Amino acid sequence: MAESTANPALLEEVRERLESFLADGGHRKTPERFVVLEEIYARGGHFDVDALQERMKQRGAKVSRATLYNTIELLLEAGLVRKHRFGEQSQYEPGYPSRQHDHIIMDNGEVLEFCDPRIQQIKATLEEHFGIEILHHALHIYARKK
Amino acid sequence: MAESTANPALLEEVRERLESFLADGGHRKTPERFVVLEEIYARGGHFDVDALQERMKQRGAKVSRATLYNTIELLLEAGLVRKHRFGEQSQYEPGYPSRQHDHIIMDNGEVLEFCDPRIQQIKATLEEHFGIEILHHALHIYARKK
DNA sequence: GTGTATGCAAACAATTTGCACGGAC
DNA sequence: GTCCGTGCAAATTGTTTGCATACAC
C-alpha cells in the first residue's frame, strides 16, 4: 500500500528545483524547507498537515505548525506540492513530476488516483459552449469497496 | 442572470415535502424552517450562510446563525438542499427537483451548471476497473471569461 | 405541561498572524 | 550586521455546542 520509498534521483531533482525556486524568489535556503520537502517526497502519497507534522517528529525534526503551513505555501508556488480539499482538512500531495490525474476518495479515507482522457474532451466542449477559459479542474469520486 | 423568481408551484411543492419530512421524522413545524426554505427557493441559485442570513434580514425575518445551520442540516437530510465546498466557505443550492449536474466556478465567484453524459461513462469505467461502488461525485471546473 | 427549537454566546478546529529571537546571507 | 524565517501563542474564520427561554405539540 505504501507508495514505495525514496527514489534518490527524484529526491535530488526536487531538491534542486526548490533551490532554484528559492534563489529566483529571493527566499532563504533554510534547513526546515528542505527537510519538509524531503519528507513529502520520501514517502509520496497524500497527507494532511497533522500527518506531516507527525512524520516530521518521527524523523526527529521538530518543525512548528506555522512553518509547515508557510513551507507548504511556498512549495505550492514552486509547483512542488498540490493542494486538495476532499473533506474538512486540506490535503496535499507531491506535485512533481507533474501528471494530470483525478481522485477517488474511499469511504475509509484512502485516496486512489486515475486519469481518463474523456475529461479533457469534456473540458474542450465546455470551453466552446460557454466561451470560457478553463484554468483547472477537480473531479472527486466518492466510493466504497464493493 | 438572476435565476428568475418564485415559481409558486415549486414553492408549494417543496413546502409540502418539508412538511412530510418533518412529520415523518417527528420534527416540529417551526416558522423559521419554512421561511428559510422559502427564501432558498424564492431566488434559487447558489448561496453561502452569510448571504442567506443577509437575505433573511432583508426579508424582515430574523434567524440566528445557529438556526440557519441547524435548518440547512435538516434540509440536507430532506434532500431539499445540496452542499458544496468550492472554496473556503460551504455553499448550498436548492436540491429539488433533483437533477444531476456539475459546476463551473468562475474567477469572479459566479457559479454555472452543466451536465455532460460522459461523466457517467467515466464512472462506469471506474467502477469496473477498480471494483468499487461509486456513491457520488463532484466535478469542479475553475474558469474565467475569455 | 413536555420537550424540542431557537438565540445567544462560548467552544472548537483549521489556518493565519504578530512578535521576538535566531540564523542565512 | 540585516532582515527574513522560525516558533510560540494569540487572533481569525467557519461551524458546532451548551444552556436558558419560548413555543409547537
GROMACS .gro file of C-alpha atoms (C1' of nucleotides) in nm:
model
  342
    1MET     CA    1   0.000   0.000   0.000
    2ALA     CA    2   0.281   0.237   0.095
    3GLU     CA    3   0.368   0.414  -0.227
    4SER     CA    4   0.719   0.268  -0.221
    5THR     CA    5   1.012   0.455  -0.078
    6ALA     CA    6   1.262   0.723  -0.158
    7ASN     CA    7   1.365   0.745  -0.518
    8PRO     CA    8   1.710   0.906  -0.482
    9ALA     CA    9   1.705   1.058  -0.829
   10LEU     CA   10   1.365   1.215  -0.769
   11LEU     CA   11   1.472   1.348  -0.432
   12GLU     CA   12   1.775   1.508  -0.589
   13GLU     CA   13   1.566   1.656  -0.864
   14VAL     CA   14   1.309   1.819  -0.639
   15ARG     CA   15   1.579   1.946  -0.405
   16GLU     CA   16   1.738   2.124  -0.697
   17ARG     CA   17   1.407   2.262  -0.808
   18LEU     CA   18   1.340   2.401  -0.465
   19GLU     CA   19   1.688   2.551  -0.458
   20SER     CA   20   1.628   2.729  -0.788
   21PHE     CA   21   1.287   2.846  -0.679
   22LEU     CA   22   1.419   2.990  -0.354
   23ALA     CA   23   1.708   3.159  -0.532
   24ASP     CA   24   1.486   3.306  -0.801
   25GLY     CA   25   1.240   3.439  -0.546
   26GLY     CA   26   1.500   3.577  -0.311
   27HIS     CA   27   1.397   3.333  -0.039
   28ARG     CA   28   1.638   3.183   0.207
   29LYS     CA   29   1.764   2.829   0.190
   30THR     CA   30   1.662   2.718   0.536
   31PRO     CA   31   1.706   2.360   0.657
   32GLU     CA   32   1.338   2.336   0.753
   33ARG     CA   33   1.229   2.388   0.394
   34PHE     CA   34   1.441   2.106   0.269
   35VAL     CA   35   1.353   1.865   0.545
   36VAL     CA   36   0.985   1.921   0.479
   37LEU     CA   37   1.033   1.873   0.107
   38GLU     CA   38   1.226   1.552   0.162
   39GLU     CA   39   0.973   1.408   0.400
   40ILE     CA   40   0.696   1.478   0.149
   41TYR     CA   41   0.881   1.309  -0.135
   42ALA     CA   42   1.036   1.032   0.072
   43ARG     CA   43   0.705   0.864   0.120
   44GLY     CA   44   0.490   1.015  -0.150
   45GLY     CA   45   0.113   0.991  -0.139
   46HIS     CA   46  -0.148   1.218   0.013
   47PHE     CA   47  -0.120   1.375   0.355
   48ASP     CA   48  -0.262   1.648   0.574
   49VAL     CA   49  -0.073   1.887   0.799
   50ASP     CA   50  -0.129   1.676   1.109
   51ALA     CA   51   0.012   1.366   0.945
   52LEU     CA   52   0.307   1.557   0.806
   53GLN     CA   53   0.394   1.703   1.142
   54GLU     CA   54   0.374   1.355   1.293
   55ARG     CA   55   0.609   1.223   1.026
   56MET     CA   56   0.849   1.509   1.088
   57LYS     CA   57   0.853   1.427   1.456
   58GLN     CA   58   0.929   1.061   1.391
   59ARG     CA   59   1.208   1.170   1.163
   60GLY     CA   60   1.348   1.363   1.457
   61ALA     CA   61   1.291   1.705   1.300
   62LYS     CA   62   1.083   1.948   1.500
   63VAL     CA   63   0.902   2.190   1.274
   64SER     CA   64   0.629   2.416   1.403
   65ARG     CA   65   0.282   2.421   1.261
   66ALA     CA   66   0.326   2.776   1.135
   67THR     CA   67   0.639   2.679   0.947
   68LEU     CA   68   0.467   2.378   0.800
   69TYR     CA   69   0.192   2.598   0.663
   70ASN     CA   70   0.442   2.857   0.541
   71THR     CA   71   0.658   2.597   0.374
   72ILE     CA   72   0.368   2.422   0.207
   73GLU     CA   73   0.254   2.758   0.072
   74LEU     CA   74   0.600   2.806  -0.076
   75LEU     CA   75   0.606   2.457  -0.221
   76LEU     CA   76   0.266   2.521  -0.377
   77GLU     CA   77   0.403   2.828  -0.553
   78ALA     CA   78   0.702   2.626  -0.661
   79GLY     CA   79   0.473   2.362  -0.808
   80LEU     CA   80   0.628   2.102  -0.581
   81VAL     CA   81   0.309   2.035  -0.388
   82ARG     CA   82  -0.059   2.023  -0.478
   83LYS     CA   83  -0.346   2.106  -0.251
   84HIS     CA   84  -0.688   1.940  -0.226
   85ARG     CA   85  -0.997   1.976  -0.016
   86PHE     CA   86  -1.161   1.637  -0.016
   87GLY     CA   87  -1.317   1.673   0.325
   88GLU     CA   88  -1.269   1.902   0.622
   89GLN     CA   89  -0.893   1.934   0.643
   90SER     CA   90  -0.682   2.030   0.343
   91GLN     CA   91  -0.479   1.750   0.193
   92TYR     CA   92  -0.166   1.772  -0.013
   93GLU     CA   93   0.046   1.556  -0.239
   94PRO     CA   94   0.380   1.581  -0.419
   95GLY     CA   95   0.341   1.793  -0.731
   96TYR     CA   96   0.633   1.660  -0.928
   97PRO     CA   97   0.666   1.509  -1.177
   98SER     CA   98   0.356   1.690  -1.294
   99ARG     CA   99   0.095   1.447  -1.413
  100GLN     CA  100  -0.270   1.526  -1.457
  101HIS     CA  101  -0.491   1.296  -1.254
  102ASP     CA  102  -0.808   1.290  -1.054
  103HIS     CA  103  -0.906   1.127  -0.727
  104ILE     CA  104  -1.124   0.857  -0.584
  105ILE     CA  105  -1.188   0.911  -0.215
  106MET     CA  106  -1.281   0.583  -0.048
  107ASP     CA  107  -1.514   0.579   0.249
  108ASN     CA  108  -1.223   0.470   0.469
  109GLY     CA  109  -1.024   0.779   0.378
  110GLU     CA  110  -0.796   0.606   0.130
  111VAL     CA  111  -0.729   0.805  -0.187
  112LEU     CA  112  -0.681   0.647  -0.529
  113GLU     CA  113  -0.574   0.824  -0.846
  114PHE     CA  114  -0.687   0.784  -1.202
  115CYS     CA  115  -0.673   0.958  -1.532
  116ASP     CA  116  -0.940   0.946  -1.800
  117PRO     CA  117  -0.893   1.127  -2.132
  118ARG     CA  118  -1.264   1.190  -2.161
  119ILE     CA  119  -1.227   1.464  -1.902
  120GLN     CA  120  -1.015   1.665  -2.141
  121GLN     CA  121  -1.284   1.619  -2.402
  122ILE     CA  122  -1.547   1.744  -2.163
  123LYS     CA  123  -1.337   2.048  -2.084
  124ALA     CA  124  -1.294   2.126  -2.453
  125THR     CA  125  -1.668   2.108  -2.501
  126LEU     CA  126  -1.730   2.337  -2.207
  127GLU     CA  127  -1.480   2.597  -2.322
  128GLU     CA  128  -1.651   2.614  -2.657
  129HIS     CA  129  -2.005   2.601  -2.526
  130PHE     CA  130  -1.965   2.863  -2.254
  131GLY     CA  131  -1.695   3.074  -2.418
  132ILE     CA  132  -1.467   3.037  -2.116
  133GLU     CA  133  -1.105   2.958  -2.050
  134ILE     CA  134  -1.067   2.670  -1.807
  135LEU     CA  135  -0.786   2.722  -1.559
  136HIS     CA  136  -0.804   2.385  -1.386
  137HIS     CA  137  -1.047   2.128  -1.260
  138ALA     CA  138  -1.104   1.873  -0.987
  139LEU     CA  139  -1.302   1.553  -1.027
  140HIS     CA  140  -1.370   1.384  -0.696
  141ILE     CA  141  -1.523   1.039  -0.696
  142TYR     CA  142  -1.656   0.920  -0.362
  143ALA     CA  143  -1.681   0.543  -0.342
  144ARG     CA  144  -1.654   0.230  -0.132
  145LYS     CA  145  -1.522  -0.114  -0.194
  146LYS     CA  146  -1.781  -0.346  -0.342
  147MET     CA  147  -2.876   3.634  -1.468
  148ALA     CA  148  -3.088   3.604  -1.155
  149GLU     CA  149  -3.241   3.261  -1.183
  150SER     CA  150  -3.585   3.414  -1.221
  151THR     CA  151  -3.822   3.446  -0.932
  152ALA     CA  152  -4.058   3.246  -0.724
  153ASN     CA  153  -4.229   2.964  -0.903
  154PRO     CA  154  -4.546   2.930  -0.693
  155ALA     CA  155  -4.599   2.567  -0.785
  156LEU     CA  156  -4.244   2.478  -0.690
  157LEU     CA  157  -4.269   2.668  -0.363
  158GLU     CA  158  -4.584   2.482  -0.279
  159GLU     CA  159  -4.425   2.152  -0.368
  160VAL     CA  160  -4.117   2.195  -0.153
  161ARG     CA  161  -4.321   2.327   0.135
  162GLU     CA  162  -4.524   2.009   0.128
  163ARG     CA  163  -4.212   1.800   0.107
  164LEU     CA  164  -4.067   1.969   0.410
  165GLU     CA  165  -4.393   1.921   0.594
  166SER     CA  166  -4.388   1.549   0.524
  167PHE     CA  167  -4.023   1.520   0.617
  168LEU     CA  168  -4.076   1.695   0.948
  169ALA     CA  169  -4.382   1.487   1.026
  170ASP     CA  170  -4.209   1.161   0.939
  171GLY     CA  171  -3.907   1.248   1.149
  172GLY     CA  172  -4.101   1.373   1.447
  173HIS     CA  173  -3.962   1.723   1.399
  174ARG     CA  174  -4.156   2.037   1.475
  175LYS     CA  175  -4.313   2.256   1.214
  176THR     CA  176  -4.150   2.582   1.315
  177PRO     CA  177  -4.197   2.903   1.119
  178GLU     CA  178  -3.818   2.951   1.087
  179ARG     CA  179  -3.781   2.628   0.893
  180PHE     CA  180  -4.036   2.733   0.637
  181VAL     CA  181  -3.911   3.087   0.600
  182VAL     CA  182  -3.562   2.958   0.534
  183LEU     CA  183  -3.690   2.706   0.283
  184GLU     CA  184  -3.892   2.971   0.104
  185GLU     CA  185  -3.606   3.216   0.086
  186ILE     CA  186  -3.382   2.947  -0.062
  187TYR     CA  187  -3.634   2.855  -0.327
  188ALA     CA  188  -3.764   3.205  -0.389
  189ARG     CA  189  -3.443   3.311  -0.553
  190GLY     CA  190  -3.277   2.983  -0.642
  191GLY     CA  191  -2.909   2.964  -0.722
  192HIS     CA  192  -2.609   2.908  -0.502
  193PHE     CA  193  -2.551   3.078  -0.169
  194ASP     CA  194  -2.346   3.060   0.148
  195VAL     CA  195  -2.466   3.105   0.504
  196ASP     CA  196  -2.364   3.470   0.516
  197ALA     CA  197  -2.558   3.554   0.203
  198LEU     CA  198  -2.859   3.359   0.322
  199GLN     CA  199  -2.865   3.538   0.653
  200GLU     CA  200  -2.843   3.870   0.472
  201ARG     CA  201  -3.134   3.774   0.251
  202MET     CA  202  -3.335   3.670   0.556
  203LYS     CA  203  -3.271   4.004   0.715
  204GLN     CA  204  -3.386   4.192   0.406
  205ARG     CA  205  -3.696   3.979   0.406
  206GLY     CA  206  -3.757   4.101   0.758
  207ALA     CA  207  -3.710   3.761   0.918
  208LYS     CA  208  -3.450   3.740   1.188
  209VAL     CA  209  -3.299   3.394   1.207
  210SER     CA  210  -2.990   3.320   1.409
  211ARG     CA  211  -2.679   3.168   1.262
  212ALA     CA  212  -2.722   2.855   1.471
  213THR     CA  213  -3.073   2.805   1.342
  214LEU     CA  214  -2.958   2.860   0.986
  215TYR     CA  215  -2.700   2.585   1.025
  216ASN     CA  216  -2.949   2.359   1.200
  217THR     CA  217  -3.213   2.417   0.938
  218ILE     CA  218  -2.977   2.365   0.647
  219GLU     CA  219  -2.868   2.038   0.806
  220LEU     CA  220  -3.230   1.933   0.820
  221LEU     CA  221  -3.295   2.039   0.462
  222LEU     CA  222  -2.991   1.840   0.354
  223GLU     CA  223  -3.137   1.528   0.514
  224ALA     CA  224  -3.467   1.604   0.346
  225GLY     CA  225  -3.293   1.630   0.010
  226LEU     CA  226  -3.419   1.985  -0.026
  227VAL     CA  227  -3.072   2.139  -0.024
  228ARG     CA  228  -2.732   2.035  -0.157
  229LYS     CA  229  -2.399   2.127  -0.008
  230HIS     CA  230  -2.073   2.211  -0.186
  231ARG     CA  231  -1.723   2.317  -0.091
  232PHE     CA  232  -1.592   2.512  -0.386
  233GLY     CA  233  -1.368   2.739  -0.184
  234GLU     CA  234  -1.336   2.830   0.182
  235GLN     CA  235  -1.694   2.861   0.291
  236SER     CA  236  -1.955   2.596   0.228
  237GLN     CA  237  -2.204   2.677  -0.041
  238TYR     CA  238  -2.553   2.542  -0.091
  239GLU     CA  239  -2.821   2.525  -0.355
  240PRO     CA  240  -3.182   2.409  -0.380
  241GLY     CA  241  -3.191   2.031  -0.410
  242TYR     CA  242  -3.527   1.993  -0.578
  243PRO     CA  243  -3.622   1.898  -0.838
  244SER     CA  244  -3.328   1.661  -0.826
  245ARG     CA  245  -3.118   1.689  -1.136
  246GLN     CA  246  -2.761   1.566  -1.173
  247HIS     CA  247  -2.525   1.845  -1.268
  248ASP     CA  248  -2.173   1.971  -1.213
  249HIS     CA  249  -2.029   2.318  -1.161
  250ILE     CA  250  -1.813   2.576  -1.326
  251ILE     CA  251  -1.672   2.822  -1.073
  252MET     CA  252  -1.577   3.147  -1.241
  253ASP     CA  253  -1.293   3.357  -1.109
  254ASN     CA  254  -1.542   3.623  -1.001
  255GLY     CA  255  -1.728   3.375  -0.780
  256GLU     CA  256  -2.014   3.316  -1.021
  257VAL     CA  257  -2.123   2.953  -1.048
  258LEU     CA  258  -2.253   2.794  -1.368
  259GLU     CA  259  -2.403   2.450  -1.402
  260PHE     CA  260  -2.366   2.190  -1.670
  261CYS     CA  261  -2.432   1.825  -1.734
  262ASP     CA  262  -2.225   1.602  -1.957
  263PRO     CA  263  -2.320   1.237  -2.008
  264ARG     CA  264  -1.955   1.140  -2.050
  265ILE     CA  265  -1.915   1.169  -1.675
  266GLN     CA  266  -2.149   0.879  -1.623
  267GLN     CA  267  -1.944   0.680  -1.869
  268ILE     CA  268  -1.626   0.762  -1.681
  269LYS     CA  269  -1.789   0.650  -1.357
  270ALA     CA  270  -1.896   0.322  -1.511
  271THR     CA  271  -1.541   0.261  -1.630
  272LEU     CA  272  -1.401   0.337  -1.287
  273GLU     CA  273  -1.643   0.109  -1.108
  274GLU     CA  274  -1.541  -0.176  -1.331
  275HIS     CA  275  -1.170  -0.101  -1.332
  276PHE     CA  276  -1.129  -0.054  -0.956
  277GLY     CA  277  -1.406  -0.287  -0.840
  278ILE     CA  278  -1.573  -0.010  -0.642
  279GLU     CA  279  -1.920   0.124  -0.590
  280ILE     CA  280  -1.938   0.496  -0.659
  281LEU     CA  281  -2.159   0.681  -0.414
  282HIS     CA  282  -2.140   1.025  -0.569
  283HIS     CA  283  -1.901   1.262  -0.739
  284ALA     CA  284  -1.815   1.628  -0.782
  285LEU     CA  285  -1.661   1.780  -1.091
  286HIS     CA  286  -1.544   2.135  -1.035
  287ILE     CA  287  -1.428   2.337  -1.330
  288TYR     CA  288  -1.243   2.658  -1.246
  289ALA     CA  289  -1.250   2.908  -1.530
  290ARG     CA  290  -1.264   3.268  -1.639
  291LYS     CA  291  -1.438   3.452  -1.916
  292LYS     CA  292  -1.238   3.455  -2.235
  293DG     C1'  293  -4.744   2.065   3.058
  294DT     C1'  294  -4.343   1.847   2.789
  295DG     C1'  295  -3.977   1.864   2.545
  296DT     C1'  296  -3.784   2.025   2.118
  297DA     C1'  297  -3.611   2.453   1.862
  298DT     C1'  298  -3.436   2.891   1.892
  299DG     C1'  299  -3.095   3.257   2.004
  300DC     C1'  300  -2.706   3.395   2.221
  301DA     C1'  301  -2.253   3.336   2.343
  302DA     C1'  302  -1.892   3.035   2.440
  303DA     C1'  303  -1.635   2.646   2.240
  304DC     C1'  304  -1.394   2.432   1.858
  305DA     C1'  305  -1.091   2.317   1.467
  306DA     C1'  306  -0.818   2.456   1.086
  307DT     C1'  307  -0.548   2.813   0.946
  308DT     C1'  308  -0.333   3.276   0.975
  309DT     C1'  309  -0.098   3.637   1.200
  310DG     C1'  310   0.205   3.922   1.536
  311DC     C1'  311   0.613   3.944   1.751
  312DA     C1'  312   1.079   3.845   1.949
  313DC     C1'  313   1.468   3.572   1.875
  314DG     C1'  314   1.795   3.317   1.574
  315DG     C1'  315   2.023   3.215   1.175
  316DA     C1'  316   2.105   3.275   0.639
  317DC     C1'  317   2.312   3.594   0.378
  318DG     C1'  318   2.511   4.345   1.076
  319DT     C1'  319   2.048   4.287   0.813
  320DC     C1'  320   1.637   4.128   0.798
  321DC     C1'  321   1.393   3.706   0.663
  322DG     C1'  322   1.217   3.274   0.870
  323DT     C1'  323   1.106   3.026   1.273
  324DG     C1'  324   0.844   2.910   1.687
  325DC     C1'  325   0.518   3.027   2.006
  326DA     C1'  326   0.094   3.193   2.124
  327DA     C1'  327  -0.282   3.482   2.023
  328DA     C1'  328  -0.615   3.605   1.658
  329DT     C1'  329  -0.946   3.482   1.289
  330DT     C1'  330  -1.286   3.234   1.029
  331DG     C1'  331  -1.635   2.891   0.960
  332DT     C1'  332  -1.902   2.590   1.216
  333DT     C1'  333  -2.071   2.348   1.634
  334DT     C1'  334  -2.225   2.323   2.103
  335DG     C1'  335  -2.428   2.438   2.578
  336DC     C1'  336  -2.779   2.635   2.802
  337DA     C1'  337  -3.191   2.917   2.926
  338DT     C1'  338  -3.607   3.067   2.729
  339DA     C1'  339  -4.000   3.017   2.402
  340DC     C1'  340  -4.329   2.779   2.157
  341DA     C1'  341  -4.509   2.356   1.882
  342DC     C1'  342  -4.739   1.982   2.022
   0.00000   0.00000   0.00000
